[in-house]
XYZ file of C-alpha atoms in Angstrom:
714
model
C 16.751 7.859 -16.629
C 15.177 11.476 -15.728
C 15.471 12.868 -19.521
C 13.182 10.642 -21.296
C 11.402 10.564 -18.175
C 10.298 13.876 -18.986
C 10.006 13.549 -22.669
C 7.697 11.047 -22.171
C 3.745 12.647 -22.494
C 0.661 9.669 -20.130
C -1.904 9.809 -22.725
C -4.590 8.568 -23.664
C -4.390 8.795 -26.702
C -0.796 7.948 -27.918
C 2.156 8.775 -27.497
C 3.933 11.505 -28.370
C 7.439 11.064 -26.362
C 8.390 14.591 -27.729
C 11.803 13.506 -28.400
C 13.508 12.260 -31.130
C 15.351 10.569 -29.815
C 12.903 8.273 -27.766
C 11.234 4.999 -29.495
C 8.135 4.669 -30.487
C 7.310 1.377 -30.110
C 7.635 0.748 -26.139
C 11.667 -0.253 -26.028
C 12.582 3.365 -24.463
C 13.625 1.040 -21.796
C 16.103 -0.193 -23.698
C 18.064 2.739 -22.977
C 17.576 2.985 -19.876
C 18.951 -0.820 -19.261
C 20.803 -2.254 -22.379
C 20.362 -5.942 -20.592
C 16.454 -5.714 -22.180
C 18.075 -5.269 -25.505
C 17.495 -8.936 -26.231
C 14.027 -9.134 -25.414
C 13.199 -6.234 -27.669
C 10.419 -8.773 -29.021
C 8.816 -8.875 -26.036
C 8.777 -5.863 -25.011
C 7.634 -3.924 -28.157
C 4.880 -7.116 -28.355
C 3.131 -6.110 -25.143
C 3.538 -2.069 -25.583
C 2.022 -2.658 -29.291
C -0.862 -4.499 -27.332
C -1.845 -1.504 -24.762
C -1.667 0.546 -26.938
C -4.578 -1.087 -29.392
C -6.169 -2.115 -26.783
C -6.334 1.998 -26.113
C -6.975 2.182 -29.669
C -10.154 -0.585 -29.905
C -11.130 0.906 -26.595
C -11.265 5.080 -28.716
C -13.054 3.351 -31.440
C -16.231 1.107 -29.423
C -16.394 3.045 -26.676
C -15.432 6.959 -27.227
C -11.625 6.399 -25.192
C -9.932 5.189 -22.060
C -12.153 8.228 -19.998
C -16.024 6.754 -20.512
C -14.797 3.218 -21.283
C -13.656 3.501 -17.141
C -16.688 5.314 -16.287
C -18.912 2.012 -16.180
C -19.868 2.613 -12.647
C -22.515 5.434 -13.950
C -23.792 2.373 -16.643
C -23.964 0.056 -15.107
C -25.319 -1.096 -11.908
C -28.264 0.643 -9.842
C -28.385 4.393 -11.860
C -30.941 7.566 -10.589
C -32.227 9.667 -13.225
C -32.479 13.649 -11.837
C -36.352 12.279 -11.863
C -35.912 9.095 -9.938
C -36.395 6.554 -12.481
C -33.817 3.405 -11.277
C -32.577 1.790 -13.627
C -30.332 -1.137 -13.065
C -28.505 -2.629 -16.204
C -26.063 -6.045 -15.008
C -23.774 -8.243 -18.159
C -24.288 -11.538 -17.530
C -24.356 -12.402 -21.139
C -24.973 -17.334 -20.728
C -28.245 -16.190 -18.454
C -32.047 -17.010 -20.734
C -34.086 -14.743 -18.246
C -33.023 -12.658 -15.747
C -35.430 -10.115 -13.543
C -34.595 -7.765 -10.488
C -35.776 -9.132 -6.915
C -36.238 -7.412 -3.681
C -37.686 -5.675 -0.949
C -39.383 -3.391 -3.335
C -41.815 -5.899 -4.559
C -41.812 -8.359 -1.931
C -39.461 -10.572 -3.581
C -41.529 -11.672 -5.867
C -39.256 -13.468 -8.568
C -41.453 -12.848 -12.363
C -42.830 -9.511 -11.983
C -39.774 -7.191 -12.990
C -38.172 -9.051 -15.736
C -34.330 -7.298 -17.240
C -33.939 -7.397 -21.141
C -31.029 -8.480 -23.072
C -29.286 -6.719 -25.225
C -26.602 -8.077 -28.038
C -24.209 -7.765 -25.796
C -25.226 -9.845 -23.569
C -26.596 -7.075 -20.603
C -29.661 -7.392 -18.867
C -31.018 -3.391 -18.495
C -34.490 -2.227 -16.501
C -36.737 0.630 -15.799
C -37.775 1.685 -12.398
C -40.086 5.024 -13.052
C -40.975 6.829 -10.390
C -43.662 6.216 -7.746
C -45.554 9.845 -6.204
C -42.515 11.736 -7.458
C -39.613 8.546 -5.151
C -37.781 6.485 -6.475
C -39.455 2.960 -6.975
C -37.121 1.163 -4.443
C -36.063 2.138 -0.929
C -32.624 4.054 -0.050
C -30.862 0.927 1.668
C -33.535 -1.784 0.451
C -32.431 -5.317 -0.333
C -31.936 -6.068 -4.030
C -30.628 -9.304 -5.847
C -30.894 -10.191 -9.753
C -32.187 -13.470 -10.571
C -31.177 -15.041 -13.371
C -32.428 -18.750 -15.054
C -29.957 -20.318 -16.343
C -28.741 -23.141 -18.944
C -29.134 -26.516 -17.492
C -30.230 -25.810 -13.894
C -33.879 -25.777 -12.370
C -32.756 -23.365 -9.712
C -32.240 -19.974 -10.096
C -29.240 -18.296 -10.097
C -29.973 -15.699 -7.296
C -26.578 -13.300 -7.296
C -25.626 -9.432 -5.446
C -25.455 -6.868 -8.356
C -21.707 -7.343 -9.458
C -21.329 -3.148 -9.548
C -23.391 -2.796 -6.641
C -22.355 -0.013 -4.154
C -22.953 -1.511 -0.387
C -23.842 -4.671 1.604
C -23.864 -6.129 4.963
C -23.759 -9.071 6.389
C -26.337 -10.308 9.294
C -23.684 -13.346 10.426
C -26.502 -13.789 13.021
C -29.235 -14.657 10.374
C -26.441 -15.898 8.020
C -23.541 -15.547 6.190
C -24.265 -14.323 3.056
C -23.764 -11.128 2.593
C -27.346 -8.608 1.710
C -27.071 -6.095 -1.449
C -27.914 -2.597 -0.838
C -29.950 -0.065 -3.102
C -27.713 2.665 -1.267
C -28.867 6.218 -2.761
C -28.992 8.463 0.445
C -30.871 11.813 0.637
C -28.049 13.560 1.128
C -24.445 12.658 -0.365
C -21.794 14.113 1.419
C -20.334 16.922 0.253
C -16.478 16.763 0.555
C -15.257 20.336 1.886
C -10.715 19.726 1.513
C -9.429 19.674 -2.360
C -6.526 16.736 -2.807
C -3.068 17.348 -0.834
C -0.458 18.082 -3.179
C 1.158 14.332 -4.410
C 3.407 14.050 -1.831
C 7.585 14.401 -3.105
C 8.452 11.853 -0.454
C 5.994 9.902 0.509
C 6.156 8.642 4.217
C 3.286 5.890 4.057
C 1.863 4.300 7.142
C -0.200 1.556 6.425
C -3.498 1.073 8.266
C -6.496 -1.268 8.562
C -9.403 -0.162 10.277
C -11.036 -2.496 11.996
C -7.631 -2.809 14.342
C -6.681 0.701 14.529
C -8.630 0.038 18.506
C -6.421 -1.288 21.370
C -10.191 -2.698 22.073
C -10.957 -6.508 21.573
C -13.663 -5.524 18.435
C -14.178 -4.065 14.899
C -12.972 -0.444 15.122
C -15.172 1.903 12.706
C -13.953 4.843 10.340
C -15.071 7.302 13.247
C -13.235 6.162 15.315
C -10.124 6.205 13.276
C -10.882 9.650 11.829
C -11.278 10.472 15.495
C -8.178 8.680 16.817
C -5.912 7.988 14.515
C -5.464 11.128 12.113
C -4.381 13.221 14.185
C -2.100 10.184 15.785
C -0.852 9.826 12.635
C -0.321 13.798 11.282
C 1.836 13.771 14.816
C 3.854 10.876 13.870
C 4.846 12.806 10.342
C 3.513 10.547 7.970
C 1.390 12.004 5.012
C 0.961 9.291 3.034
C -1.883 6.388 4.425
C -2.745 3.376 2.465
C -6.292 1.453 3.760
C -6.142 -1.982 3.374
C -9.443 -3.915 3.684
C -11.559 -1.509 2.803
C -12.926 -3.691 -0.649
C -15.399 -5.716 0.750
C -13.990 -9.321 1.856
C -16.229 -11.720 3.497
C -14.008 -12.945 6.006
C -12.581 -10.832 8.405
C -9.390 -12.703 9.079
C -8.536 -12.686 5.310
C -6.827 -8.730 6.046
C -9.067 -7.703 3.504
C -7.107 -9.804 0.114
C -10.267 -11.979 -0.969
C -13.089 -9.603 -2.339
C -16.744 -10.562 -2.636
C -17.910 -7.131 -3.831
C -15.467 -4.009 -5.337
C -17.564 -0.968 -5.723
C -18.630 -1.372 -1.598
C -16.588 -0.633 0.986
C -16.955 -2.491 3.420
C -19.430 -3.022 5.685
C -18.039 -3.927 9.196
C -16.529 -0.295 9.675
C -18.903 1.773 8.902
C -21.231 3.487 6.009
C -20.025 5.333 2.900
C -20.174 8.432 4.120
C -18.069 7.346 7.230
C -14.988 6.321 4.739
C -15.465 9.225 2.968
C -14.995 12.091 6.070
C -12.235 9.747 7.082
C -10.293 10.648 3.469
C -11.962 13.723 3.372
C -10.136 15.178 6.825
C -6.769 13.794 6.250
C -6.765 15.476 2.664
C -7.405 19.135 4.709
C -4.494 17.632 7.022
C -2.800 17.334 4.087
C -2.304 13.475 4.458
C -2.982 11.927 0.883
C -4.747 8.760 1.368
C -4.820 5.096 -0.834
C -6.924 2.477 -1.923
C -4.508 -1.452 -0.864
C -6.604 -2.985 -4.252
C -7.306 -6.168 -4.789
C -7.458 -6.417 -8.649
C -4.813 -10.004 -9.422
C -7.901 -12.217 -7.580
C -11.288 -12.445 -6.336
C -13.554 -14.491 -3.680
C -14.896 -17.557 -5.345
C -18.110 -17.204 -3.193
C -21.120 -17.468 -5.565
C -24.316 -16.231 -4.113
C -22.378 -13.347 -2.750
C -19.425 -12.768 -4.706
C -18.287 -12.189 -9.206
C -17.268 -16.241 -9.041
C -20.093 -18.201 -11.381
C -21.939 -15.013 -11.471
C -24.661 -16.555 -14.683
C -23.655 -20.127 -13.396
C -20.208 -19.864 -16.087
C -17.230 -20.105 -14.923
C -15.700 -17.559 -17.457
C -17.284 -14.494 -16.689
C -14.996 -12.532 -15.204
C -12.689 -15.132 -14.313
C -10.857 -17.797 -17.419
C -12.029 -21.182 -17.170
C -11.516 -24.221 -15.729
C -7.614 -24.549 -13.825
C -6.284 -21.290 -15.241
C -8.949 -19.511 -13.108
C -7.847 -20.504 -10.538
C -5.556 -19.799 -7.621
C -4.529 -22.909 -5.882
C -3.047 -21.625 -3.080
C -4.871 -18.658 -2.291
C -8.383 -20.789 -3.431
C -9.663 -17.652 -5.185
C -10.671 -17.154 -8.578
C -8.078 -15.171 -11.881
C -9.198 -12.324 -13.358
C -9.807 -12.468 -17.656
C -6.731 -9.832 -18.341
C -8.036 -10.275 -21.879
C -12.021 -9.680 -21.852
C -13.349 -6.573 -22.898
C -16.042 -6.558 -19.994
C -13.051 -7.514 -17.375
C -11.552 -4.766 -18.222
C -14.253 -2.265 -18.282
C -15.710 -2.897 -14.711
C -11.553 -3.075 -13.315
C -11.148 0.273 -14.667
C -14.179 1.781 -14.398
C -13.919 -0.338 -10.404
C -9.519 1.952 -10.211
C -12.019 4.949 -11.063
C -15.142 5.019 -8.935
C -12.750 5.106 -5.958
C -11.133 8.417 -7.159
C -13.950 9.477 -7.904
C -16.867 8.473 -5.770
C -13.993 8.667 -2.443
C -11.691 10.251 -4.084
C -8.895 8.738 -2.922
C -4.973 9.538 -3.956
C -4.505 6.382 -5.629
C -3.930 2.509 -5.130
C -1.510 0.003 -3.786
C -1.447 -2.426 -5.998
C -1.816 -6.254 -3.981
C -0.492 -9.471 -5.841
C 0.990 -8.004 -8.384
C 3.783 -11.103 -9.405
C 0.554 -13.145 -9.385
C -0.547 -10.709 -12.216
C 2.543 -10.240 -14.527
C 3.111 -14.931 -14.016
C 0.948 -17.150 -15.736
C 2.688 -19.270 -12.880
C 1.523 -16.868 -10.268
C 5.237 -16.677 -8.427
C 3.384 -20.473 -6.725
C 7.284 -21.976 -6.469
C 8.797 -19.689 -8.086
C 12.560 -17.944 -6.920
C 13.357 -15.482 -9.446
C 17.016 -15.209 -9.122
C 17.373 -11.902 -11.423
C 18.109 -13.189 -14.595
C 16.160 -11.362 -17.427
C 15.044 -14.132 -19.052
C 12.752 -14.878 -16.210
C 10.668 -12.236 -17.104
C 9.782 -12.772 -20.522
C 8.706 -15.399 -22.259
C 5.495 -18.006 -21.736
C 5.668 -17.817 -17.985
C 4.626 -13.761 -19.035
C 0.859 -12.918 -18.680
C 0.806 -10.806 -21.496
C -2.783 -9.672 -20.851
C -2.399 -9.454 -16.685
C 0.895 -6.048 -17.570
C -1.427 -4.766 -20.844
C -4.253 -4.466 -17.947
C -1.549 -2.727 -15.399
C 0.029 -0.090 -18.255
C -3.407 0.558 -19.166
C -4.392 0.861 -15.541
C -1.753 2.936 -14.729
C -2.534 5.218 -18.393
C -6.299 6.192 -17.488
C -5.120 6.495 -13.292
C -1.594 9.258 -14.319
C -3.384 10.676 -17.441
C -6.873 11.202 -15.440
C -4.921 12.481 -11.928
C -2.098 13.695 -12.150
C -1.238 14.010 -8.831
C -2.638 9.589 -8.153
C -0.613 7.754 -7.142
C -0.099 4.312 -7.946
C 2.226 1.292 -6.435
C 3.104 -2.591 -6.922
C 3.955 -5.809 -4.659
C 6.203 -7.629 -6.829
C 8.619 -10.221 -5.073
C 10.289 -10.580 -8.830
C 11.956 -7.702 -10.004
C 10.139 -6.875 -13.185
C 11.868 -4.978 -15.412
C 10.728 -1.359 -15.965
C 7.332 -2.040 -13.937
C 7.641 1.528 -12.348
C 8.892 3.457 -16.084
C 6.275 4.928 -18.190
C 3.798 3.096 -20.592
C 5.482 5.949 -22.921
C 8.941 4.198 -23.035
C 7.946 0.436 -22.995
C 7.430 0.042 -19.273
C 4.621 -0.934 -16.481
C 4.304 3.051 -15.660
C 3.569 2.888 -12.051
C 5.432 5.865 -9.507
C 6.811 3.064 -6.867
C 7.572 -0.673 -5.822
C 8.285 -2.483 -2.649
C 11.812 -3.054 -1.414
C 10.518 -6.459 -1.009
C 14.048 -8.128 -0.344
C 14.916 -6.009 3.193
C 12.299 -7.225 5.749
C 13.382 -10.972 4.005
C 17.123 -9.460 5.247
C 16.724 -7.985 8.476
C 14.514 -11.219 9.551
C 17.112 -13.090 8.257
C 19.590 -11.853 10.714
C 18.327 -11.478 13.649
C 16.514 -16.156 13.230
C 20.222 -16.715 11.756
C 22.904 -14.028 12.910
C 25.000 -12.688 15.583
C 25.521 -9.017 16.246
C 28.816 -8.990 15.880
C 28.531 -10.948 12.531
C 26.473 -8.834 10.128
C 28.117 -7.971 7.227
C 27.411 -4.140 6.073
C 28.889 -4.795 2.991
C 25.517 -6.598 2.301
C 23.089 -4.465 4.324
C 24.135 -1.586 2.355
C 24.126 -3.671 -1.015
C 20.589 -4.402 -0.087
C 19.390 -1.182 0.428
C 20.474 0.211 -3.010
C 20.047 -2.560 -4.977
C 17.248 -1.333 -6.737
C 16.507 -0.294 -10.462
C 18.343 2.744 -12.094
C 14.713 5.944 -12.225
C 12.570 3.700 -10.772
C 11.922 4.093 -7.661
C 11.354 2.648 -4.350
C 9.168 2.140 -1.310
C 11.453 1.015 1.691
C 9.734 -0.635 4.446
C 11.938 -2.318 8.007
C 9.407 -4.518 8.728
C 5.912 -5.918 6.380
C 2.564 -6.633 8.189
C 2.033 -9.874 7.382
C 5.154 -10.290 10.114
C 3.223 -9.078 12.202
C 0.591 -12.512 11.666
C 0.382 -15.041 14.291
C 3.188 -17.197 13.070
C 5.757 -14.739 12.370
C 6.873 -11.859 14.833
C 7.502 -8.373 14.704
C 11.176 -6.621 14.923
C 11.308 -6.131 18.382
C 9.159 -9.418 19.724
C 12.352 -11.091 18.124
C 14.601 -8.791 19.578
C 12.946 -8.266 23.241
C 10.461 -12.228 23.365
C 9.447 -12.461 26.640
C 11.549 -9.269 28.242
C 8.927 -7.192 26.014
C 6.122 -8.530 29.142
C 8.590 -7.573 31.928
C 10.914 -4.441 31.386
C 8.789 -2.013 29.161
C 8.186 0.006 31.931
C 10.210 2.383 33.002
C 9.245 1.756 36.395
C 11.623 -2.147 35.821
C 15.458 -2.239 35.146
C 16.771 -1.641 31.788
C 18.181 -4.555 30.643
C 20.724 -5.336 28.676
C 18.000 -6.958 25.745
C 15.916 -4.297 25.413
C 18.312 -1.899 25.466
C 20.001 -4.104 22.497
C 15.988 -4.275 20.815
C 15.465 -0.594 21.364
C 18.542 0.642 20.121
C 18.807 -1.821 17.134
C 14.501 -0.908 16.261
C 15.798 2.633 16.136
C 18.614 1.783 13.479
C 17.534 -0.288 11.605
C 14.774 2.055 10.345
C 16.699 5.111 10.398
C 18.934 3.276 7.607
C 16.181 1.634 6.286
C 14.350 5.052 5.826
C 17.438 6.895 4.903
C 19.195 4.597 2.510
C 16.837 2.106 1.166
C 14.786 4.245 -1.083
C 12.180 6.879 -2.139
C 9.926 6.282 -0.404
C 9.070 4.660 3.157
C 5.957 2.345 4.598
C 5.491 1.926 8.519
C 2.230 -0.609 9.256
C 0.746 0.603 12.196
C 2.127 0.215 15.519
C 5.464 -1.261 14.279
C 6.267 2.166 15.078
C 6.548 2.230 18.547
C 7.331 -1.399 18.079
C 3.924 -3.459 18.917
C 3.977 -6.330 20.990
C 2.358 -9.902 20.250
C 1.116 -10.786 16.875
C -1.444 -9.808 14.884
C -4.925 -12.566 14.798
C -8.396 -12.562 13.466
C -11.224 -13.594 14.723
C -11.810 -17.242 14.102
C -12.801 -20.574 15.034
C -9.144 -21.212 15.905
C -9.316 -19.086 18.560
C -12.580 -18.935 19.575
C -12.914 -15.866 17.211
C -11.688 -13.536 20.184
C -10.821 -10.103 19.163
C -7.800 -10.096 21.422
C -5.231 -9.578 19.491
C -7.189 -8.098 16.335
C -5.649 -4.393 17.718
C -3.457 -2.713 17.543
C -2.852 -1.508 21.285
C -2.121 2.589 21.528
C -2.375 2.763 24.386
C 1.275 1.145 24.973
C 2.729 4.876 23.634
C 0.950 7.374 25.361
C 1.269 5.833 28.520
C 4.535 7.679 30.197
C 5.353 4.535 31.896
C 6.176 2.566 29.126
C 9.069 2.548 26.644
C 7.418 2.615 23.899
C 6.342 6.277 23.786
C 10.620 6.378 23.156
C 10.067 4.609 19.731
C 7.007 5.949 18.711
C 8.648 9.822 19.672
C 11.741 8.564 17.669
C 9.734 7.554 14.495
C 7.913 11.156 14.712
C 11.306 12.432 15.195
C 12.523 10.710 11.786
C 9.240 11.141 9.418
C 9.647 15.291 10.730
C 13.483 15.524 9.827
C 13.099 13.737 6.372
C 10.429 15.888 6.052
C 12.827 18.885 6.834
C 15.794 18.241 4.650
C 13.569 15.989 2.203
C 16.214 12.625 1.914
C 14.163 10.144 0.363
C 13.452 12.432 -2.635
C 17.211 13.613 -2.989
C 19.291 11.134 -5.331
C 20.400 7.881 -4.028
C 22.776 8.281 -1.111
C 26.521 8.474 -1.155
C 28.008 5.514 0.996
C 32.080 6.599 1.342
C 32.176 3.461 4.515
C 30.979 0.222 5.252
C 33.699 -1.188 7.560
C 32.777 -4.630 8.412
C 35.928 -5.248 11.520
C 34.278 -1.372 12.837
C 30.678 -2.311 12.165
C 30.140 1.207 10.902
C 28.180 2.653 7.538
C 28.967 5.694 6.375
C 26.896 8.124 3.800
C 25.762 11.402 3.012
C 22.506 12.205 1.021
C 19.893 15.478 1.049
C 23.417 17.638 2.670
C 22.870 15.318 5.812
C 25.374 12.899 7.064
C 24.571 9.669 8.490
C 26.858 7.531 10.562
C 25.503 4.136 11.893
C 27.261 2.293 14.172
C 26.273 -1.166 14.706
C 29.169 -2.646 16.483
C 27.546 -4.381 20.032
C 29.945 -3.084 22.069
C 32.575 -0.983 20.217
C 32.583 2.960 20.813
C 34.486 5.554 18.509
C 36.745 8.220 20.052
C 37.081 11.059 17.698
C 35.766 8.384 14.973
C 36.919 9.970 11.039
C 34.249 9.976 8.905
C 34.123 11.208 4.977
C 32.066 14.485 4.085
C 32.024 15.808 0.733
C 30.830 19.954 1.770
C 32.740 21.746 4.071
C 31.541 23.280 7.185
C 30.298 23.859 10.436
C 27.791 20.430 11.585
C 25.276 19.635 13.976
C 23.626 16.749 15.422
C 19.713 16.689 13.883
C 18.713 13.032 14.908
C 20.033 10.713 17.584
C 19.173 7.532 18.332
C 20.596 7.473 21.846
C 19.311 10.687 22.481
C 18.149 10.152 26.242
C 14.419 11.605 25.113
C 14.088 7.849 22.506
C 14.803 6.364 25.707
C 18.751 6.013 24.218
C 22.345 6.103 27.176
C 22.302 10.181 26.475
C 25.633 9.095 25.530
C 26.358 11.577 22.820
C 26.344 15.598 23.565
C 23.937 16.993 21.138
C 25.142 20.591 21.187
C 28.704 19.463 19.808
C 29.780 21.307 16.755
C 31.757 18.829 14.431
C 34.598 21.138 11.989
C 35.360 19.119 8.981
C 38.508 19.095 7.801
C 40.346 20.535 4.169
C 41.344 16.509 3.852
C 40.478 13.123 1.095
C 39.025 10.621 3.855
C 37.397 7.907 2.296
C 36.561 9.413 -1.335
C 34.934 11.815 0.042
C 37.056 15.938 0.159
C 36.583 16.205 3.732
C 36.327 14.563 7.165
C 35.344 15.127 10.331
C 35.254 13.371 14.122
C 32.605 12.126 15.792
C 32.160 10.419 18.919
C 30.040 7.099 18.273
C 28.809 5.246 20.940
C 28.371 1.192 20.238
C 24.476 0.565 18.755
C 23.868 4.436 18.038
C 22.879 6.557 14.337
C 23.805 9.622 14.717
C 22.039 12.752 11.227
C 24.566 15.384 10.679
C 23.115 18.811 9.812
C 25.419 21.930 7.958
C 24.838 23.850 11.273
C 23.174 27.397 9.052
C 20.402 24.801 8.154
C 19.397 24.776 11.426
C 15.882 26.263 13.049
C 16.092 28.244 15.712
C 13.861 25.968 17.719
C 15.995 22.899 16.313
C 16.764 21.275 20.285
C 13.503 21.010 20.830
C 13.162 19.587 17.538
C 16.074 16.294 18.243
C 15.262 15.539 21.464
C 10.944 16.004 21.693
C 10.645 14.727 17.946
C 8.223 17.666 17.221
C 8.051 19.015 13.646
C 10.196 22.043 12.182
């Protein structure tokens, strides 16, 4: 895998894979996974189609680099002399007019001209040396369409700002956004993190107050918190403008507009710029899997046809999401979507994307009513939407060629092979895939099993069962689990006692003790064994109580649960602070030792009776005792590297809300005797429900004790 990836060359102009042993027909992935051999034809087909698109775009558009700058031609552009030009693709329209505040909403005064490709255009010369359309004024396109007496009046598809005044109408207004002073970024993008520790956040809920929080507040309050915790990447949800706040940001109506409910575009730019100054990478949760079915302020029936951006008929509708599905085989749809990615990278300086709903894009059944068994026949054949696969190939190819440090993440439940392999080898090209089976396992066990029945072998298998050579993001719980109707991990573990016993002034009950211990252990074993990156949804690091419920008619439009109570870990008499600081210590310990970007762990012990798991990764020795009642004195653990070991992370530390049963200044000496397949062993005291991380003594910093007890960064 490494040899092939090193030989591959992401190039917008074609494949130059370097080594003669690397296939030039997209079948390089078969060398990585021989089980793909029976599906060579399908692999060649999708690869050939991607290369043909690149060839055609090179010939007709001057290459993907120019093609993906559609936002510089479509929508509103302003020339240096302040001439305003507006272009829109609407081939079904018979006539089109630009209307707005600038012309008193006169529906006949500013007629547009249509070219042979269905693109309408109008240019407005400057007035007294200024743009004819005032900054932040309202605009629309008004179209005469076949078989309709009324005009089709729409928000421009490429508009960069839309606003909603719910007291007047739920329909969004398009704004001509042309500020006199452009935001000047001060900080360069940080280097691509070797270990991505991702903090998933939603700007609107990032406040303990019952309101919609702002970009400004996120910059001021959340960025320092995220930096302290030790996360080096932020994944921002619900930024692309969505009409319905309770959709969690997944029903997009304006793809080029940053949500105005959190503030102005420059405020989002400042957020990203400030994060970059802190060395934090910022990813956008991008939704190209579907679009809102809104007509007046969305893309649906834009020119009164149902097949402009989407498939016509039933194929263009997602029956569960009640939304529209893109036609990824359309030249203009590819321009729109690829330019959308480019726009967020250029205009806002995002560093990459988490692609939502990738399963829906990969298959014609969109994953509906389909359980994936892992059989390779499920990943090829008539159920695969080859156009969707090819779009993702082109998107990743474009991004990684133009922005070598860009990060792309796929949310796919199916396990599609080669999802995270370069296009030059026949892969789809993502950097990471989400390990979606991991959180499902924890919830299933917490619902159905007693602690003593937890299967150590199954736990290790689930955490390590990933496609060789494809990087995986591990996470202990998803943002969906925080939604009303489900529970977060700590809520499953502690339930009603979260309301009565999370204060240090109250009894430290067995329920709270168990809940906090397992919360820490689950996160640490997921972090250290489960992948090549780690993700946490905001608030879950400290065991956020209750659930997330956006204002809606069913809850009287209440914001009470549409918030994250960061006041809880900041209150020093509450036990949430312990979980918060353990999470911080975990992130900073990874920063020092880098286990996420190290080879997969060697698991030397999965003891079902003792409920102990032992593994090594990045030169560290990880020991987990999940037994609900048994502690082990002088427990013998195998370790390959001889030497003297010290504790660098202890989930049972009193500083992390534990019982303090382990002496953290203990030195552990190895014995030259093979044990559990390792060349040496050490003997360690491992209390019940405790996780220990040991490192060789010479790797410790002089201030190592303050690091493990206080969770401060190295």
